[in-house]
Amino acid sequence: MPELPEVETVRSFLYTHMRGRKTIDIKIINNKLRYKIPNDLKKKLSKLIITNIVRRGKYLILEYENSNFLLIHLGMTGFFRLSKFTENKKHDHLLFRYKNFQIIYNDIRKFGFIKLYNQKELNDSKHLKEMGPEPLTKDFNETYFSNFSKRNINIKSLLMDQNFVAGLGNIYCSEILFEASVNPTRQSNSLRIDEISKIIKYTKKILNEAIKLGGTTIKNFIVSDLKIGYFKNQLKVYGRENKICKKCQKQHFIEKIIQNGRSTFFCKRCQL
C-alpha cells in the first residue's frame, strides 16, 4: 500500500496538472471501488476549479471552489494517469476532463475510494477525525511521542498506528527502526528518550529523502508521472531477508518476522 512519500508524489503530480484549472467534465466509468463513487459527483463538481490539493496521512484531499472536497485513498493499486486522448483502459474508474487532457483514476484491485464531502463532513469523517500528527511537522516531537510510548505495545505497531502518527506503513517503519538501531519487537514503554529522539530524527530524514526520490515502486504502486520511485534502491532492510546487513557488514543477515499480519525486516545485531 502506498505510504506517505508515495501519496505525496501523487499529490504533487495532481497539484501540477489539476490545481487552478476548470474541470470541463467528470465521467464515472466504473463506480465500484471500496465505497461506490457518489452519483452526484459530476453534478456538484463539473465546471468548477480545484483551489488546492493536500495530503493528510495516506489520503489525498481535493478542494473545490464551492467548498466541496474529494477525499481519495489509493488502496493497494490506485493511481492517476494523464492522457491527451480519450482512451479507456481496463480498471479505469473516474475521468476528469480538462481543455487539452484528461486525468484518469485506475484501480485494479478496487481497494481505493473516492468520497465527496463538504467542510464539516470532511472534518468529522471517520477517516480523518482521529488521525495523529503529520510526522514531518513539529507536532511529532519527543514530548508527544513520550506520552504515547507509555503504552504496552511494540514500537513497530505503534508507528503503524495512524492515530499515533499519520502516513507510516511497513516499508518506512522497517527502515526507520533500522536506522535508529531499535528492535521492532521492543515494547514502546521500554524506550529511552535518546532512542525516541533517534526514531523521530530518522522518521523525518527518511521520509524527506523518499519524497525527493518519488517514493518506492515496490509491488503494485505506480508513480503517476515521470518521477520514478528511486527510493527502493536506498532500502536497507525492507525486502532484504537473508541478505547481509549493510550497517554492521559482518556475517549477520536481515531477518523477517510477522507482526500483526505484516512483514517486518530487521538486523538482530544492529537493532537492540
Short mmCIF file of C-alpha atoms in Angstrom, two decimals:
data_model
loop_
_atom_site.label_atom_id
_atom_site.label_comp_id
_atom_site.label_asym_id
_atom_site.label_seq_id
_atom_site.Cartn_x
_atom_site.Cartn_y
_atom_site.Cartn_z
CA MET A 1 0.00 0.00 0.00
CA PRO A 2 1.33 3.48 -0.83
CA GLU A 3 2.73 5.24 2.23
CA LEU A 4 3.30 8.93 2.89
CA PRO A 5 6.09 9.53 0.31
CA GLU A 6 4.20 7.77 -2.48
CA VAL A 7 0.97 9.64 -1.75
CA GLU A 8 2.91 12.91 -1.59
CA THR A 9 4.36 12.12 -5.02
CA VAL A 10 0.83 11.64 -6.38
CA ARG A 11 -0.30 14.86 -4.68
CA SER A 12 2.48 16.79 -6.39
CA PHE A 13 1.50 15.29 -9.75
CA LEU A 14 -2.18 16.20 -9.32
CA TYR A 15 -1.32 19.66 -7.98
CA THR A 16 0.76 20.39 -11.07
CA HIS A 17 -1.93 19.32 -13.52
CA MET A 18 -5.26 20.00 -11.78
CA ARG A 19 -4.97 22.92 -9.37
CA GLY A 20 -6.31 26.21 -10.75
CA ARG A 21 -7.81 24.62 -13.85
CA LYS A 22 -11.51 24.41 -14.60
CA THR A 23 -12.82 20.86 -14.77
CA ILE A 24 -14.78 20.73 -18.02
CA ASP A 25 -16.42 17.40 -17.26
CA ILE A 26 -16.28 14.46 -14.88
CA LYS A 27 -17.16 10.96 -16.04
CA ILE A 28 -17.77 7.98 -13.78
CA ILE A 29 -16.57 4.99 -15.78
CA ASN A 30 -16.97 2.35 -13.07
CA ASN A 31 -18.23 3.34 -9.63
CA LYS A 32 -17.28 0.07 -7.94
CA LEU A 33 -14.46 0.78 -5.51
CA ARG A 34 -14.21 0.04 -1.77
CA TYR A 35 -17.09 2.51 -1.50
CA LYS A 36 -19.14 3.38 -4.57
CA ILE A 37 -18.21 6.65 -6.25
CA PRO A 38 -21.05 9.13 -5.47
CA ASN A 39 -23.52 9.51 -8.34
CA ASP A 40 -23.84 13.28 -7.76
CA LEU A 41 -20.11 13.87 -8.09
CA LYS A 42 -20.39 15.13 -11.68
CA LYS A 43 -23.30 17.43 -10.87
CA LYS A 44 -21.54 19.02 -7.89
CA LEU A 45 -18.01 19.37 -9.28
CA SER A 46 -18.13 19.79 -13.07
CA LYS A 47 -17.25 23.26 -14.42
CA LEU A 48 -15.50 24.11 -11.15
CA ILE A 49 -11.89 24.88 -10.26
CA ILE A 50 -9.81 22.90 -7.79
CA THR A 51 -8.30 25.50 -5.47
CA ASN A 52 -5.95 23.23 -3.53
CA ILE A 53 -4.72 19.66 -3.25
CA VAL A 54 -3.28 18.49 0.05
CA ARG A 55 -2.24 15.23 1.65
CA ARG A 56 -3.28 14.03 5.10
CA GLY A 57 -1.51 10.84 6.07
CA LYS A 58 -2.16 8.41 3.23
CA TYR A 59 -5.16 10.40 1.96
CA LEU A 60 -5.45 12.99 -0.80
CA ILE A 61 -7.86 15.91 -0.42
CA LEU A 62 -9.01 17.90 -3.46
CA GLU A 63 -10.65 21.21 -2.52
CA TYR A 64 -13.10 22.85 -4.94
CA GLU A 65 -14.11 26.50 -5.15
CA ASN A 66 -17.63 25.69 -3.89
CA SER A 67 -16.15 24.26 -0.65
CA ASN A 68 -16.75 20.65 -1.63
CA PHE A 69 -13.93 18.17 -1.13
CA LEU A 70 -12.89 14.87 -2.65
CA LEU A 71 -11.23 12.53 -0.17
CA ILE A 72 -9.18 9.92 -2.01
CA HIS A 73 -7.43 6.81 -0.78
CA LEU A 74 -5.34 4.86 -3.30
CA GLY A 75 -5.78 1.48 -1.64
CA MET A 76 -3.30 -1.10 -2.91
CA THR A 77 -3.24 -0.34 -6.63
CA GLY A 78 -4.92 3.02 -7.26
CA PHE A 79 -3.12 5.58 -9.42
CA PHE A 80 -3.78 8.57 -11.67
CA ARG A 81 -2.55 8.97 -15.22
CA LEU A 82 -2.58 11.87 -17.64
CA SER A 83 -3.82 11.28 -21.19
CA LYS A 84 -4.11 13.75 -24.07
CA PHE A 85 -6.54 11.45 -25.82
CA THR A 86 -9.87 9.97 -24.83
CA GLU A 87 -8.94 6.40 -24.04
CA ASN A 88 -10.46 3.96 -21.61
CA LYS A 89 -8.31 1.22 -20.15
CA LYS A 90 -9.31 -1.79 -18.12
CA HIS A 91 -9.89 -0.89 -14.46
CA ASP A 92 -10.45 2.84 -15.16
CA HIS A 93 -12.97 4.28 -12.70
CA LEU A 94 -13.11 8.08 -12.93
CA LEU A 95 -12.14 10.66 -15.53
CA PHE A 96 -11.54 14.39 -15.03
CA ARG A 97 -11.67 16.20 -18.37
CA TYR A 98 -9.71 19.41 -18.95
CA LYS A 99 -9.18 21.56 -22.03
CA ASN A 100 -6.26 19.63 -23.51
CA PHE A 101 -6.03 16.45 -21.45
CA GLN A 102 -7.72 14.03 -19.06
CA ILE A 103 -6.73 12.82 -15.61
CA ILE A 104 -7.94 9.25 -15.06
CA TYR A 105 -8.13 7.19 -11.88
CA ASN A 106 -7.38 3.49 -12.33
CA ASP A 107 -7.57 0.81 -9.64
CA ILE A 108 -7.10 -2.86 -10.45
CA ARG A 109 -7.94 -4.31 -7.03
CA LYS A 110 -10.60 -1.69 -6.19
CA PHE A 111 -9.41 -1.18 -2.60
CA GLY A 112 -9.16 2.58 -3.05
CA PHE A 113 -12.05 5.01 -2.71
CA ILE A 114 -13.23 8.49 -3.65
CA LYS A 115 -15.69 10.24 -1.32
CA LEU A 116 -17.42 13.61 -1.63
CA TYR A 117 -17.71 15.83 1.46
CA ASN A 118 -18.50 19.38 2.50
CA GLN A 119 -16.15 21.05 5.01
CA LYS A 120 -17.90 19.84 8.18
CA GLU A 121 -18.35 16.32 6.86
CA LEU A 122 -14.68 16.16 5.94
CA ASN A 123 -13.52 17.26 9.38
CA ASP A 124 -15.86 14.77 11.05
CA SER A 125 -15.14 11.85 8.72
CA LYS A 126 -14.06 8.58 10.33
CA HIS A 127 -11.01 8.58 8.08
CA LEU A 128 -9.51 11.83 9.38
CA LYS A 129 -11.08 12.67 12.74
CA GLU A 130 -8.78 10.63 15.00
CA MET A 131 -5.65 10.75 12.83
CA GLY A 132 -2.36 11.55 14.52
CA PRO A 133 0.01 14.38 13.56
CA GLU A 134 1.96 14.54 10.33
CA PRO A 135 5.44 13.10 11.01
CA LEU A 136 7.20 15.91 9.13
CA THR A 137 5.70 18.63 11.32
CA LYS A 138 6.87 19.99 14.68
CA ASP A 139 3.88 18.32 16.33
CA PHE A 140 5.66 14.97 16.02
CA ASN A 141 8.24 15.55 18.75
CA GLU A 142 9.77 13.95 21.84
CA THR A 143 7.09 15.24 24.21
CA TYR A 144 4.25 13.96 22.06
CA PHE A 145 6.00 10.63 21.42
CA SER A 146 6.81 10.08 25.10
CA ASN A 147 3.16 10.36 26.09
CA PHE A 148 2.21 7.57 23.69
CA SER A 149 5.29 5.42 24.28
CA LYS A 150 3.99 4.50 27.72
CA ARG A 151 1.56 2.11 26.03
CA ASN A 152 2.25 -1.62 26.28
CA ILE A 153 2.69 -2.15 22.54
CA ASN A 154 5.69 -2.96 20.36
CA ILE A 155 7.30 0.03 18.67
CA LYS A 156 6.62 -1.18 15.11
CA SER A 157 2.89 -1.44 15.83
CA LEU A 158 2.91 1.99 17.48
CA LEU A 159 4.48 3.61 14.42
CA MET A 160 1.97 1.83 12.17
CA ASP A 161 -0.96 3.20 14.20
CA GLN A 162 -2.44 6.06 12.16
CA ASN A 163 -3.98 7.51 15.32
CA PHE A 164 -0.45 7.92 16.69
CA VAL A 165 1.27 9.30 13.60
CA ALA A 166 -0.08 9.67 10.08
CA GLY A 167 1.20 8.05 6.92
CA LEU A 168 3.68 5.38 8.00
CA GLY A 169 3.49 1.76 6.87
CA ASN A 170 5.55 -1.41 6.60
CA ILE A 171 8.32 -0.17 4.35
CA TYR A 172 9.26 3.03 6.13
CA CYS A 173 8.71 1.68 9.66
CA SER A 174 11.26 -1.07 8.99
CA GLU A 175 13.73 1.44 7.54
CA ILE A 176 13.25 3.98 10.35
CA LEU A 177 13.77 1.45 13.14
CA PHE A 178 16.86 0.06 11.39
CA GLU A 179 18.48 3.50 11.16
CA ALA A 180 17.52 4.25 14.77
CA SER A 181 19.03 0.88 15.88
CA VAL A 182 15.80 -0.09 17.65
CA ASN A 183 14.48 -3.65 17.51
CA PRO A 184 10.91 -3.65 16.13
CA THR A 185 9.78 -6.11 18.81
CA ARG A 186 10.75 -3.75 21.65
CA GLN A 187 7.87 -2.57 23.80
CA SER A 188 7.39 1.15 23.34
CA ASN A 189 7.34 1.69 27.10
CA SER A 190 10.93 0.39 27.26
CA LEU A 191 12.35 3.11 25.01
CA ARG A 192 14.81 5.64 26.40
CA ILE A 193 14.46 9.31 25.47
CA ASP A 194 17.57 9.14 23.26
CA GLU A 195 16.02 6.24 21.35
CA ILE A 196 12.79 8.18 20.92
CA SER A 197 14.80 11.12 19.60
CA LYS A 198 16.53 8.86 17.08
CA ILE A 199 13.24 7.42 15.85
CA ILE A 200 11.84 10.91 15.31
CA LYS A 201 15.05 12.08 13.62
CA TYR A 202 15.15 9.19 11.16
CA THR A 203 11.42 9.32 10.52
CA LYS A 204 11.80 12.85 9.21
CA LYS A 205 15.08 12.15 7.41
CA ILE A 206 13.94 9.01 5.61
CA LEU A 207 10.55 10.40 4.61
CA ASN A 208 12.12 13.58 3.21
CA GLU A 209 14.66 11.54 1.25
CA ALA A 210 11.94 9.24 -0.10
CA ILE A 211 9.78 12.19 -1.20
CA LYS A 212 12.72 13.67 -3.10
CA LEU A 213 13.19 10.34 -4.88
CA GLY A 214 9.50 9.82 -5.65
CA GLY A 215 8.85 7.14 -3.05
CA THR A 216 9.22 3.43 -3.80
CA THR A 217 7.69 1.33 -6.57
CA ILE A 218 7.59 -1.95 -4.70
CA LYS A 219 4.82 -4.33 -5.81
CA ASN A 220 1.70 -2.63 -7.15
CA PHE A 221 2.32 1.05 -6.57
CA ILE A 222 2.63 3.07 -9.77
CA VAL A 223 4.08 6.57 -9.72
CA SER A 224 1.77 8.81 -11.69
CA ASP A 225 4.20 10.87 -13.75
CA LEU A 226 7.79 10.63 -14.99
CA LYS A 227 9.23 10.67 -11.46
CA ILE A 228 10.23 7.11 -10.66
CA GLY A 229 10.28 5.66 -7.15
CA TYR A 230 14.05 5.53 -6.84
CA PHE A 231 13.96 5.23 -3.05
CA LYS A 232 13.53 1.47 -3.47
CA ASN A 233 17.24 1.47 -4.35
CA GLN A 234 18.00 3.01 -0.93
CA LEU A 235 16.16 0.40 1.15
CA LYS A 236 18.49 -1.16 3.71
CA VAL A 237 16.27 -3.80 5.31
CA TYR A 238 12.85 -3.99 3.70
CA GLY A 239 12.67 -6.93 1.31
CA ARG A 240 16.27 -7.99 2.12
CA GLU A 241 15.60 -11.17 4.10
CA ASN A 242 18.69 -13.41 4.40
CA LYS A 243 20.98 -10.74 2.93
CA ILE A 244 23.99 -9.35 4.79
CA CYS A 245 23.28 -6.30 6.93
CA LYS A 246 24.52 -3.10 5.29
CA LYS A 247 25.29 -1.47 8.62
CA CYS A 248 27.35 -3.98 10.58
CA GLN A 249 28.70 -5.58 7.38
CA LYS A 250 29.51 -8.83 9.12
CA GLN A 251 28.04 -12.27 8.78
CA HIS A 252 24.74 -11.11 10.19
CA PHE A 253 21.71 -11.40 7.98
CA ILE A 254 18.49 -9.45 7.75
CA GLU A 255 15.63 -11.37 9.31
CA LYS A 256 11.94 -11.29 8.50
CA ILE A 257 9.19 -11.71 11.08
CA ILE A 258 5.43 -11.22 11.01
CA GLN A 259 3.90 -8.65 13.37
CA ASN A 260 0.13 -8.25 13.37
CA GLY A 261 -0.03 -9.93 9.98
CA ARG A 262 2.59 -7.59 8.45
CA SER A 263 6.16 -8.32 7.38
CA THR A 264 8.95 -6.70 9.40
CA PHE A 265 12.62 -6.72 8.40
CA PHE A 266 15.49 -6.05 10.81
CA CYS A 267 19.03 -6.94 11.91
CA LYS A 268 19.13 -8.66 15.28
CA ARG A 269 22.72 -7.49 15.86
CA CYS A 270 22.29 -3.79 14.97
CA GLN A 271 18.83 -3.28 16.43
CA LEU A 272 18.65 -3.77 20.18
#
